[in-house]
CSV table of C-alpha atoms in Angstrom, one decimal:
chain,number,residue,atom,x,y,z
A,1,MET,CA,19.7,-7.5,20.2
A,2,ASP,CA,21.7,-9.3,17.5
A,3,VAL,CA,22.1,-8.4,14.0
A,4,LEU,CA,19.2,-10.1,12.8
A,5,ASP,CA,17.0,-8.4,15.4
A,6,ILE,CA,18.3,-5.1,14.3
A,7,ALA,CA,18.1,-5.9,10.5
A,8,ARG,CA,14.3,-6.9,10.9
A,9,TRP,CA,13.5,-3.7,12.8
A,10,GLN,CA,15.1,-1.7,10.0
A,11,PHE,CA,13.2,-3.4,7.3
A,12,GLY,CA,10.2,-3.2,9.0
A,13,ILE,CA,10.6,0.6,9.8
A,14,ILE,CA,11.7,1.5,6.2
A,15,THR,CA,9.3,-0.8,4.7
A,16,VAL,CA,6.0,0.4,6.4
A,17,TYR,CA,7.0,4.1,6.3
A,18,HIS,CA,7.7,3.9,2.6
A,19,PHE,CA,4.4,2.1,2.1
A,20,LEU,CA,2.7,5.2,3.8
A,21,PHE,CA,3.2,7.0,0.4
A,22,VAL,CA,2.9,4.5,-2.1
A,23,PRO,CA,-1.1,4.0,-2.1
A,24,LEU,CA,-1.8,7.7,-2.2
A,25,THR,CA,0.7,8.0,-5.0
A,26,VAL,CA,-0.8,5.4,-7.1
A,27,GLY,CA,-4.5,6.3,-6.3
A,28,LEU,CA,-4.0,10.1,-6.6
A,29,THR,CA,-2.6,9.9,-10.3
A,30,ALA,CA,-5.9,8.4,-11.2
A,31,LEU,CA,-8.1,10.4,-9.4
A,32,ILE,CA,-6.3,13.8,-10.5
A,33,ALA,CA,-6.6,12.5,-14.1
A,34,VAL,CA,-10.2,11.9,-13.5
A,35,LEU,CA,-10.6,15.4,-12.2
A,36,GLU,CA,-8.8,17.0,-15.0
A,37,THR,CA,-10.7,15.0,-17.7
A,38,GLN,CA,-13.9,16.1,-16.3
A,39,TRP,CA,-12.7,20.0,-16.5
A,40,VAL,CA,-11.6,19.2,-20.3
A,41,ARG,CA,-15.1,17.7,-20.9
A,42,THR,CA,-17.3,20.0,-19.0
A,43,LYS,CA,-15.2,23.1,-18.9
A,44,ASN,CA,-16.4,23.5,-15.3
A,45,PRO,CA,-13.7,25.6,-13.3
A,46,GLU,CA,-14.2,23.7,-10.1
A,47,TYR,CA,-12.8,20.6,-11.7
A,48,LEU,CA,-9.5,22.6,-12.8
A,49,ARG,CA,-9.2,24.3,-9.3
A,50,LEU,CA,-9.5,20.7,-7.6
A,51,THR,CA,-7.0,19.3,-10.1
A,52,LYS,CA,-4.5,21.7,-9.4
A,53,PHE,CA,-5.0,21.9,-5.6
A,54,PHE,CA,-4.5,17.9,-5.2
A,55,GLY,CA,-1.8,18.0,-8.0
A,56,ARG,CA,0.2,20.1,-5.7
A,57,LEU,CA,-0.4,17.7,-2.6
A,58,PHE,CA,0.3,14.6,-4.8
A,59,LEU,CA,3.7,16.1,-5.9
A,60,ILE,CA,4.8,16.6,-2.4
A,61,ASN,CA,3.7,12.9,-1.6
A,62,PHE,CA,5.5,11.7,-4.7
A,63,ALA,CA,8.8,13.6,-3.9
A,64,ILE,CA,9.1,12.2,-0.3
A,65,GLY,CA,8.0,8.9,-1.6
A,66,VAL,CA,10.6,8.6,-4.1
A,67,VAL,CA,13.4,9.6,-1.4
A,68,THR,CA,11.9,6.9,0.8
A,69,GLY,CA,11.9,4.3,-1.7
A,70,ILE,CA,15.5,4.6,-2.7
A,71,VAL,CA,16.7,3.1,0.8
A,72,GLN,CA,14.8,-0.1,-0.1
A,73,GLU,CA,17.2,-1.0,-2.7
A,74,PHE,CA,20.4,-0.1,-0.5
A,75,GLN,CA,19.1,-2.0,2.7
A,76,PHE,CA,19.0,-5.4,0.8
A,77,GLY,CA,22.8,-5.0,0.0
A,78,MET,CA,23.5,-3.6,3.8
A,79,ASN,CA,21.6,-6.2,5.8
A,80,TRP,CA,20.2,-8.9,3.5
A,81,SER,CA,22.9,-9.9,1.1
A,82,ASP,CA,22.4,-13.6,1.3
A,83,TYR,CA,18.8,-12.9,0.6
A,84,SER,CA,19.9,-10.7,-2.4
A,85,ARG,CA,22.4,-13.4,-3.6
A,86,PHE,CA,19.8,-16.1,-3.3
A,87,VAL,CA,16.9,-14.2,-5.3
A,88,GLY,CA,19.1,-12.1,-7.6
A,89,ASP,CA,18.4,-13.9,-10.5
A,90,ILE,CA,14.8,-14.2,-10.0
A,91,PHE,CA,14.3,-10.4,-9.2
A,92,GLY,CA,16.9,-9.1,-11.3
A,93,ALA,CA,14.4,-8.9,-14.5
A,94,PRO,CA,11.2,-7.6,-12.9
A,95,LEU,CA,13.0,-4.7,-10.7
A,96,ALA,CA,15.4,-3.8,-13.5
A,97,VAL,CA,12.3,-3.4,-15.6
A,98,GLU,CA,10.3,-1.5,-12.9
A,99,GLY,CA,13.5,0.9,-12.6
A,100,LEU,CA,14.1,1.4,-16.3
A,101,LEU,CA,10.6,1.5,-17.7
A,102,ALA,CA,7.9,2.1,-15.3
A,103,PHE,CA,9.7,4.6,-13.4
A,104,PHE,CA,11.1,6.6,-16.2
A,105,LEU,CA,7.4,6.4,-17.7
A,106,GLU,CA,6.1,8.1,-14.5
A,107,SER,CA,8.7,10.8,-14.0
A,108,THR,CA,9.0,11.6,-17.7
A,109,PHE,CA,5.2,12.3,-18.3
A,110,LEU,CA,4.9,13.9,-14.8
A,111,GLY,CA,7.6,16.4,-15.9
A,112,LEU,CA,5.4,17.2,-19.0
A,113,TRP,CA,2.2,17.4,-16.9
A,114,ILE,CA,4.1,19.9,-14.5
A,115,PHE,CA,5.4,22.2,-16.9
A,116,GLY,CA,3.2,21.5,-19.8
A,117,TRP,CA,0.0,23.6,-18.9
A,118,ASP,CA,0.8,26.4,-21.2
A,119,LYS,CA,2.5,24.3,-23.8
A,120,MET,CA,0.0,21.3,-25.1
A,121,PRO,CA,-3.5,21.0,-25.9
A,122,ARG,CA,-6.0,20.5,-22.8
A,123,ALA,CA,-6.8,16.9,-23.6
A,124,ALA,CA,-3.0,15.9,-24.4
A,125,HIS,CA,-2.1,17.5,-21.0
A,126,ALA,CA,-4.8,15.5,-19.2
A,127,GLY,CA,-3.4,12.5,-20.9
A,128,MET,CA,-0.1,13.0,-19.4
A,129,MET,CA,-1.5,12.2,-15.9
A,130,TRP,CA,-3.3,9.2,-17.3
A,131,LEU,CA,0.1,8.0,-18.6
A,132,VAL,CA,1.6,8.7,-15.0
A,133,HIS,CA,-0.9,6.4,-13.8
A,134,LEU,CA,-0.2,3.6,-15.8
A,135,GLY,CA,3.4,4.0,-14.9
A,136,THR,CA,2.6,3.4,-11.4
A,137,LEU,CA,0.3,0.5,-12.2
A,138,ALA,CA,3.4,-0.9,-14.3
A,139,SER,CA,5.8,-0.3,-11.3
A,140,SER,CA,3.3,-1.8,-8.9
A,141,TRP,CA,3.1,-4.7,-10.9
A,142,PHE,CA,6.7,-5.7,-11.1
A,143,ILE,CA,7.2,-5.1,-7.4
A,144,LEU,CA,4.4,-7.1,-6.4
A,145,ALA,CA,5.4,-9.8,-8.7
A,146,ALA,CA,8.5,-10.1,-6.8
A,147,ASN,CA,6.8,-10.0,-3.6
A,148,SER,CA,4.4,-12.7,-4.7
A,149,TRP,CA,7.3,-14.9,-5.6
A,150,MET,CA,8.5,-14.8,-1.9
A,151,GLN,CA,4.9,-16.0,-0.9
A,152,HIS,CA,4.7,-18.6,-3.6
A,153,PRO,CA,7.8,-19.3,-5.5
A,154,VAL,CA,7.3,-20.3,-9.2
A,155,GLY,CA,9.2,-20.5,-12.2
A,156,TYR,CA,12.5,-21.4,-10.9
A,157,THR,CA,15.2,-24.1,-10.4
A,158,TYR,CA,17.7,-24.3,-7.3
A,159,ASN,CA,21.2,-24.6,-8.3
A,160,ALA,CA,22.7,-26.5,-5.3
A,161,ASP,CA,26.3,-25.8,-6.6
A,162,THR,CA,25.7,-21.9,-6.4
A,163,GLY,CA,23.3,-22.0,-3.7
A,164,ARG,CA,20.8,-19.8,-5.7
A,165,ALA,CA,17.5,-19.7,-7.1
A,166,GLU,CA,17.7,-19.5,-10.9
A,167,LEU,CA,14.8,-18.1,-13.2
A,168,THR,CA,13.5,-20.7,-15.5
A,169,ASP,CA,10.1,-19.0,-16.7
A,170,PHE,CA,9.8,-15.3,-16.7
A,171,TRP,CA,6.1,-15.4,-17.3
A,172,ALA,CA,5.5,-18.1,-14.4
A,173,VAL,CA,6.6,-15.3,-12.1
A,174,MET,CA,4.8,-12.4,-13.7
A,175,PHE,CA,1.4,-14.3,-13.7
A,176,ASN,CA,2.0,-16.2,-10.3
A,177,LYS,CA,-1.4,-17.0,-8.8
A,178,VAL,CA,-0.7,-14.9,-5.6
A,179,GLN,CA,0.2,-11.9,-7.8
A,180,LEU,CA,-3.0,-12.2,-9.9
A,181,VAL,CA,-5.1,-11.7,-6.6
A,182,THR,CA,-2.5,-9.4,-4.8
A,183,PHE,CA,-2.3,-6.6,-7.7
A,184,PRO,CA,-6.1,-5.8,-7.9
A,185,HIS,CA,-6.2,-5.7,-4.1
A,186,VAL,CA,-3.4,-3.3,-3.7
A,187,VAL,CA,-4.5,-1.2,-6.5
A,188,LEU,CA,-8.1,-0.9,-5.2
A,189,SER,CA,-6.8,0.0,-1.6
A,190,ALA,CA,-4.8,2.6,-3.3
A,191,TYR,CA,-8.0,4.1,-5.0
A,192,MET,CA,-9.7,3.8,-1.7
A,193,THR,CA,-6.8,5.6,0.2
A,194,ALA,CA,-6.7,8.6,-2.6
A,195,GLY,CA,-10.4,8.9,-2.3
A,196,ALA,CA,-10.3,9.0,1.5
A,197,PHE,CA,-7.6,11.6,1.3
A,198,ILE,CA,-9.5,13.8,-0.9
A,199,LEU,CA,-12.6,13.3,1.0
A,200,GLY,CA,-10.7,14.2,4.3
A,201,VAL,CA,-8.9,17.3,3.0
A,202,ALA,CA,-12.1,18.6,1.5
A,203,ALA,CA,-13.9,18.0,4.7
A,204,TYR,CA,-11.4,19.8,6.6
A,205,LEU,CA,-11.8,23.0,4.3
A,206,TYR,CA,-15.4,22.7,4.0
A,207,MET,CA,-15.7,23.3,8.0
A,208,LYS,CA,-13.3,26.3,7.9
A,209,GLU,CA,-14.8,29.6,8.0
A,210,LYS,CA,-11.9,31.1,6.0
A,211,HIS,CA,-13.0,28.9,3.1
A,212,ALA,CA,-16.8,29.3,3.5
A,213,ASP,CA,-17.1,31.1,-0.1
A,214,ASP,CA,-15.6,27.9,-1.4
A,215,ARG,CA,-17.9,25.4,0.4
A,216,PRO,CA,-19.7,24.3,-2.9
A,217,LEU,CA,-16.3,23.4,-4.3
A,218,TYR,CA,-15.4,21.4,-1.3
A,219,HIS,CA,-18.7,19.7,-1.2
A,220,ARG,CA,-18.1,18.4,-4.6
A,221,ALA,CA,-14.8,17.1,-3.7
A,222,ILE,CA,-16.3,15.3,-0.5
A,223,ARG,CA,-18.7,13.6,-2.7
A,224,PHE,CA,-16.3,12.8,-5.4
A,225,GLY,CA,-13.9,11.1,-2.6
A,226,ALA,CA,-16.6,9.3,-0.9
A,227,VAL,CA,-18.0,7.8,-4.1
A,228,VAL,CA,-14.5,6.6,-4.7
A,229,THR,CA,-13.6,5.3,-1.2
A,230,LEU,CA,-16.8,3.4,-1.2
A,231,ILE,CA,-16.8,1.7,-4.5
A,232,ALA,CA,-13.1,1.0,-4.3
A,233,GLY,CA,-13.9,-0.4,-0.8
A,234,LEU,CA,-16.4,-2.8,-2.1
A,235,GLY,CA,-13.5,-3.9,-4.6
A,236,VAL,CA,-11.1,-4.3,-1.9
A,237,ALA,CA,-13.5,-6.6,0.3
A,238,ILE,CA,-14.2,-8.9,-3.1
A,239,SER,CA,-10.5,-9.0,-3.9
A,240,GLY,CA,-9.4,-9.8,-0.5
A,241,ASP,CA,-12.0,-12.6,-0.2
A,242,VAL,CA,-10.4,-14.4,-3.4
A,243,GLN,CA,-6.9,-13.4,-2.1
A,244,GLY,CA,-7.9,-15.2,1.3
A,245,LYS,CA,-8.8,-18.3,-0.7
A,246,ILE,CA,-5.2,-18.3,-2.6
A,247,MET,CA,-3.6,-17.7,0.7
A,248,THR,CA,-5.1,-20.7,2.3
A,249,GLU,CA,-3.9,-22.9,-0.6
A,250,VAL,CA,-0.4,-21.8,-0.8
A,251,GLN,CA,0.3,-20.7,2.8
A,252,PRO,CA,-2.2,-22.5,5.1
A,253,MET,CA,-0.2,-21.7,8.0
A,254,LYS,CA,-0.8,-17.9,7.5
A,255,MET,CA,-4.4,-18.4,7.7
A,256,ALA,CA,-4.3,-20.7,10.7
A,257,ALA,CA,-2.4,-18.1,12.4
A,258,ALA,CA,-4.7,-15.2,11.3
A,259,GLU,CA,-7.4,-16.9,13.3
A,260,GLY,CA,-5.0,-18.5,15.9
A,261,ILE,CA,-6.7,-21.9,15.2
A,262,TYR,CA,-4.5,-24.6,16.6
A,263,ASP,CA,-6.5,-27.7,15.6
A,264,THR,CA,-7.7,-28.7,12.0
A,265,THR,CA,-11.4,-27.6,12.0
A,266,ASP,CA,-14.5,-28.1,9.9
A,267,SER,CA,-16.6,-25.1,9.8
A,268,ALA,CA,-14.0,-22.9,11.4
A,269,PRO,CA,-15.4,-19.8,13.0
A,270,PHE,CA,-14.0,-16.1,12.9
A,271,SER,CA,-13.2,-14.4,16.2
A,272,VAL,CA,-13.7,-10.7,16.5
A,273,LEU,CA,-12.0,-11.0,20.0
A,274,THR,CA,-10.0,-13.6,21.5
A,275,ILE,CA,-7.7,-13.7,24.5
A,276,GLY,CA,-4.4,-15.8,24.3
A,277,LYS,CA,-1.1,-16.3,25.8
A,278,LEU,CA,1.9,-14.2,24.3
A,279,ASP,CA,3.7,-17.1,23.4
A,280,GLY,CA,1.1,-18.3,20.9
A,281,SER,CA,0.5,-21.7,22.5
A,282,GLU,CA,-3.0,-21.5,23.2
A,283,ALA,CA,-6.0,-19.0,22.7
A,284,THR,CA,-9.7,-18.4,23.9
A,285,ASN,CA,-12.3,-17.0,21.5
A,286,ILE,CA,-14.8,-14.4,23.0
A,287,ILE,CA,-16.8,-13.2,20.2
A,288,GLU,CA,-17.1,-15.7,17.1
A,289,ILE,CA,-19.0,-15.6,13.8
A,290,PRO,CA,-19.6,-19.2,13.0
A,291,GLY,CA,-18.1,-20.8,9.8
A,292,LEU,CA,-16.7,-17.5,8.6
A,293,LEU,CA,-13.2,-18.4,8.7
A,294,SER,CA,-13.9,-21.6,6.5
A,295,PHE,CA,-15.7,-19.3,4.2
A,296,LEU,CA,-13.0,-16.9,3.8
A,297,GLY,CA,-10.5,-19.6,3.4
A,298,THR,CA,-12.5,-22.2,1.2
A,299,GLY,CA,-15.5,-20.5,-0.1
A,300,SER,CA,-18.0,-22.8,2.1
A,301,THR,CA,-18.9,-22.2,5.7
A,302,GLY,CA,-18.1,-26.0,5.9
A,303,GLY,CA,-14.8,-26.1,4.6
A,304,THR,CA,-11.7,-27.4,6.6
A,305,ILE,CA,-9.1,-25.0,7.8
A,306,GLU,CA,-5.7,-26.8,8.7
A,307,GLY,CA,-4.5,-25.9,12.2
A,308,ILE,CA,-1.2,-24.6,13.5
A,309,ASN,CA,-0.3,-28.0,15.3
A,310,ASP,CA,-1.0,-30.2,12.3
A,311,LEU,CA,0.9,-27.7,9.8
A,312,ARG,CA,4.0,-27.5,12.4
A,313,GLU,CA,4.2,-31.3,12.1
A,314,GLN,CA,3.8,-31.4,8.3
A,315,TYR,CA,6.5,-28.5,7.9
A,316,GLN,CA,8.7,-30.3,10.3
A,317,GLN,CA,8.9,-33.5,8.2
A,318,GLU,CA,8.8,-31.5,4.7
A,319,TYR,CA,11.6,-28.8,5.7
A,320,GLY,CA,13.4,-30.3,8.8
A,321,GLN,CA,13.4,-29.9,12.6
A,322,ASP,CA,15.1,-26.6,12.8
A,323,PRO,CA,14.1,-23.7,10.6
A,324,GLY,CA,17.4,-21.9,12.0
A,325,ALA,CA,15.7,-18.6,13.3
A,326,ALA,CA,16.5,-17.2,16.6
A,327,TYR,CA,12.7,-16.4,17.4
A,328,TYR,CA,11.4,-20.0,17.0
A,329,SER,CA,11.8,-23.3,19.1
A,330,PRO,CA,13.5,-25.8,17.1
A,331,GLY,CA,11.3,-27.4,14.6
A,332,ASP,CA,8.9,-24.5,15.2
A,333,TYR,CA,7.6,-22.9,11.7
A,334,THR,CA,4.8,-21.0,13.5
A,335,PRO,CA,4.9,-17.1,12.9
A,336,VAL,CA,4.4,-14.7,15.7
A,337,ILE,CA,0.7,-15.6,16.5
A,338,PRO,CA,-0.6,-12.3,18.4
A,339,ILE,CA,0.8,-10.1,15.6
A,340,THR,CA,-0.4,-12.1,12.8
A,341,TYR,CA,-3.8,-12.4,14.5
A,342,TRP,CA,-4.4,-8.5,15.3
A,343,SER,CA,-2.8,-7.2,12.1
A,344,PHE,CA,-5.6,-9.2,10.2
A,345,ARG,CA,-8.3,-7.7,12.1
A,346,PHE,CA,-7.0,-4.1,12.1
A,347,MET,CA,-6.5,-4.4,8.5
A,348,ILE,CA,-10.3,-5.6,8.0
A,349,GLY,CA,-11.7,-3.3,10.8
A,350,LEU,CA,-10.1,-0.4,9.7
A,351,GLY,CA,-11.0,-0.8,6.0
A,352,LEU,CA,-14.7,-1.4,6.9
A,353,PHE,CA,-14.6,1.7,9.0
A,354,ALA,CA,-13.5,3.7,6.2
A,355,ALA,CA,-15.9,2.4,3.9
A,356,ALA,CA,-19.0,2.6,6.3
A,357,GLY,CA,-17.8,6.3,6.8
A,358,ALA,CA,-17.7,7.0,3.3
A,359,ALA,CA,-21.5,5.6,2.9
A,360,LEU,CA,-22.7,7.7,5.9
A,361,ILE,CA,-21.1,11.0,4.5
A,362,LEU,CA,-22.5,10.3,1.2
A,363,TRP,CA,-26.0,10.2,2.7
A,364,LEU,CA,-25.6,13.2,4.8
A,365,THR,CA,-24.5,15.2,1.6
A,366,ARG,CA,-27.3,13.6,-0.7
A,367,GLY,CA,-29.3,16.0,-2.8
A,368,GLY,CA,-27.0,18.9,-2.4
A,369,ARG,CA,-27.3,19.1,1.6
A,370,MET,CA,-24.3,20.9,3.1
A,371,PRO,CA,-24.1,19.7,6.8
A,372,THR,CA,-22.2,22.1,9.2
A,373,ALA,CA,-21.9,19.8,12.2
A,374,ARG,CA,-18.3,19.6,13.3
A,375,TRP,CA,-18.1,15.8,13.7
A,376,VAL,CA,-18.8,15.4,10.1
A,377,GLY,CA,-15.5,17.1,9.3
A,378,THR,CA,-14.0,15.1,12.0
A,379,LEU,CA,-15.4,11.9,10.5
A,380,GLY,CA,-13.8,13.0,7.0
A,381,LEU,CA,-10.3,13.6,8.5
A,382,LEU,CA,-10.5,10.1,10.4
A,383,LEU,CA,-10.9,8.1,7.2
A,384,PRO,CA,-7.8,8.7,5.2
A,385,LEU,CA,-6.0,8.1,8.9
A,386,ALA,CA,-7.7,4.7,9.1
A,387,LEU,CA,-6.8,3.5,5.8
A,388,VAL,CA,-3.0,4.9,6.2
A,389,PHE,CA,-2.9,2.4,9.4
A,390,GLY,CA,-5.2,-0.1,7.5
A,391,ASN,CA,-2.6,-0.3,4.7
A,392,SER,CA,0.5,-0.8,6.9
A,393,TRP,CA,-1.1,-3.4,8.9
A,394,GLY,CA,-2.2,-5.2,5.7
A,395,TRP,CA,1.7,-5.4,4.8
A,396,ILE,CA,2.6,-6.1,8.4
A,397,PHE,CA,0.1,-9.2,8.1
A,398,THR,CA,1.3,-10.2,4.7
A,399,GLU,CA,5.2,-10.5,5.7
A,400,MET,CA,4.9,-11.1,9.4
A,401,GLY,CA,2.3,-14.3,8.5
A,402,ARG,CA,5.0,-15.7,6.2
A,403,GLN,CA,7.7,-16.0,9.0
A,404,PRO,CA,10.1,-17.6,9.6
A,405,TRP,CA,10.4,-17.7,5.9
A,406,ALA,CA,11.9,-14.8,3.9
A,407,VAL,CA,11.0,-17.0,0.8
A,408,PHE,CA,8.4,-19.4,1.6
A,409,GLY,CA,9.7,-23.0,1.8
A,410,LEU,CA,13.2,-22.0,0.4
A,411,MET,CA,14.9,-19.6,2.6
A,412,THR,CA,14.4,-18.6,6.4
A,413,THR,CA,14.9,-14.9,7.4
A,414,GLU,CA,17.9,-16.0,9.7
A,415,ARG,CA,19.7,-17.2,6.8
A,416,ALA,CA,18.9,-14.3,4.8
A,417,VAL,CA,20.8,-11.9,6.7
A,418,SER,CA,24.3,-10.5,5.9
A,419,PRO,CA,26.9,-12.4,7.5
A,420,GLY,CA,29.7,-10.0,7.6
A,421,VAL,CA,27.5,-6.9,9.1
A,422,SER,CA,28.4,-6.3,12.8
A,423,THR,CA,25.9,-5.4,15.6
A,424,PHE,CA,27.4,-1.9,15.8
A,425,GLU,CA,27.1,-1.4,11.9
A,426,ALA,CA,23.4,-2.6,11.8
A,427,ALA,CA,22.5,-0.5,14.7
A,428,THR,CA,24.1,2.5,13.5
A,429,SER,CA,22.3,2.3,10.0
A,430,LEU,CA,19.1,1.7,12.0
A,431,ILE,CA,19.4,5.0,14.2
A,432,VAL,CA,20.7,6.9,11.3
A,433,LEU,CA,17.8,5.9,8.9
A,434,THR,CA,15.1,6.2,11.5
A,435,LEU,CA,16.4,9.7,12.4
A,436,LEU,CA,16.5,10.5,8.6
A,437,TYR,CA,12.8,9.4,8.0
A,438,ALA,CA,11.7,11.0,11.2
A,439,VAL,CA,13.1,14.4,9.6
A,440,LEU,CA,11.3,13.5,6.4
A,441,ALA,CA,8.1,13.0,8.1
A,442,VAL,CA,8.4,16.7,9.7
A,443,VAL,CA,8.9,17.9,6.1
A,444,GLU,CA,6.1,16.0,4.7
A,445,ILE,CA,3.6,17.0,7.1
A,446,LYS,CA,4.6,20.8,7.3
A,447,LEU,CA,4.5,20.8,3.5
A,448,LEU,CA,1.1,19.2,3.3
A,449,ALA,CA,-0.4,21.6,6.4
A,450,LYS,CA,0.9,24.6,4.6
A,451,TYR,CA,-0.8,23.9,1.5
A,452,ILE,CA,-3.9,22.4,2.7
A,453,LYS,CA,-4.5,25.3,4.7
A,454,ARG,CA,-4.2,27.6,1.8
A,455,GLY,CA,-7.0,25.9,0.1
A,456,ALA,CA,-7.6,25.7,-3.6
A,457,GLU,CA,-6.2,28.8,-5.7
A,458,PRO,CA,-8.6,31.3,-7.5
A,459,PHE,CA,-9.5,30.0,-10.9
A,460,GLU,CA,-6.9,30.8,-13.5
A,461,GLU,CA,-7.6,29.5,-17.1
A,462,PRO,CA,-4.6,28.2,-18.8
A,463,PRO,CA,-4.3,28.9,-22.6
A,464,ASP,CA,-6.3,26.6,-24.9
A,465,VAL,CA,-3.4,25.4,-27.0
A,466,PRO,CA,-4.5,23.9,-30.4
A,467,PHE,CA,-3.5,20.4,-31.5
A,468,GLY,CA,-0.3,21.1,-33.8
A,469,GLY,CA,0.4,24.4,-32.4
A,470,SER,CA,2.6,25.6,-29.6
A,471,GLY,CA,2.1,27.5,-26.4
A,472,ASP,CA,3.0,31.0,-25.8
A,473,SER,CA,6.8,31.0,-24.5
A,474,ASP,CA,6.4,34.3,-23.2
A,475,ARG,CA,3.4,33.5,-21.0
A,476,PRO,CA,4.2,32.6,-17.5
A,477,MET,CA,3.4,28.9,-16.6
A,478,ALA,CA,-0.2,28.8,-15.2
A,479,PHE,CA,0.7,26.0,-12.9
A,480,ALA,CA,4.1,26.4,-11.1
A,481,TYR,CA,5.6,24.8,-8.2
C-alpha cells in the first residue's frame, strides 16, 4: 500500500471508531436529563436510581469518546496537510467555536452535574444536564456544518494564488442545505441509539435472577427506552427521506451508486438484493421495489434518477478526464459501488430492525406485562448493537459515496494527502493508533460490563438544597465516581 491507501485506512478506522461513542453521548445527555427531571417532578425514587445508573455509564462513554476524538484533530495535520491547508479558512471558524464554546459548555456543566448533587437545588441540578445536552447539540452543529461543506461547498471563493478556499459567507456555511437535513437526521439517530442502549441494558438486568427484586425498575427503563427508540426511529426515517432528496440534488452520483443504477431511469426501482461485479461495471437486481428509488430521490415514483454512466461523462466534461486518484480509471468519478450499495442498505436495514424490535417489546410489555422469556432479553441486547453498526454504515456511506472527492467538485482525496509523509511514517501511525484504540476498546467494554452487572444502586436521596442556600459541605457527596 502507498501513503494514500494507509492514510485512508487510518482515517476510516479512527472516524468510525470515534463515531461509536458520539451518538450515545449526545442521546444519553437528553435521556438522563429527562429521567432526572421526572424525578424532580414526581419524587419517584426509580427515576433517581435510573438517572444515577445510566449517568455512570454515560460518563464512561464520554471519557473514552473525548480521548478518541482528540486524535481526529491530529490526523488532519499528519496525513492530510494539503486538505487542511485547502479548507483551513472555511473550517477554522466553526471548529474553533466548537472547541472553545460548545465543548467547554459541555465539560463545565457536566462537572457541575457530577459534583453538585448535594450542593445545589434539585431543579438546578437537573438543569445542568440539560445544558450539557445543549452543548452536545451545539458541538454537533458546528462539526456537521464542516462535513456538510465537504458534501456541498457554499459561501466561499477559490483563491488561485494561494490554492485555498476562502470563506466569504459564514452563515451560508452554517445553514448549508445539506446541513439543515443532516443535523436532525444525526441527532434523531443519537436519540434512537441512546434509547436502544437504555432498553438493552435494562433488558439484560431484567432477565438476571440476581436483580429479580428490581424487575419493576428495569421494566420501566425498558419501556422508556423502547418508546424513545421507536419515536426517534420514525424521525430518522422522515429526516432520512428528506436528506435523500437533497443528496440527489447536490450529489446525484452518490444516489446512483447507492442503487448501482448505471443508466438514467424514470420510475427507478429500489433493489433489496443484487448481484454485481466487484469492479462496479454492471449489476443484476434480484428483488426490486418498483419506483421506490425515484421516490427516495425526487419525491415521485415516476421521477428521473441519473445513472452512473451519464454522470461519469458529465463529470469528465466538467472536471476533466483524470480525477487524480489511484483508485479510479482515468476520467472515472465513480465511488466504489459495492461499498456504497451495501452500506446504504445496512444503514437502512439495521435502523428498521431496531425500530421494529422496539415496537415488539412495547407490545410485549404493554399493560404492565412482565415477560420472562429469555429471547426478549436477547432481542433487547441486539437493538443497541444494530444501531451501533447502523450508525457506522451510515457514515461509511456518506463519506465513501462522495469519493473520489475529499471536497466535492474542488479537491480529490488523492490531492488532499500530505506530500511529505513517507509510507513508513504513515504505516507506523496506523499501527500505533489502531493498537491504542484496541486498548481503549478493552477498557471501555470492561468498565461498562463491570457497572452494568452491578445494576442500579439502592435509593439514596440527596439533600434538598433550597434556592439561595448552600449544600452541607460536611456531608459526603451522594454521587461520586
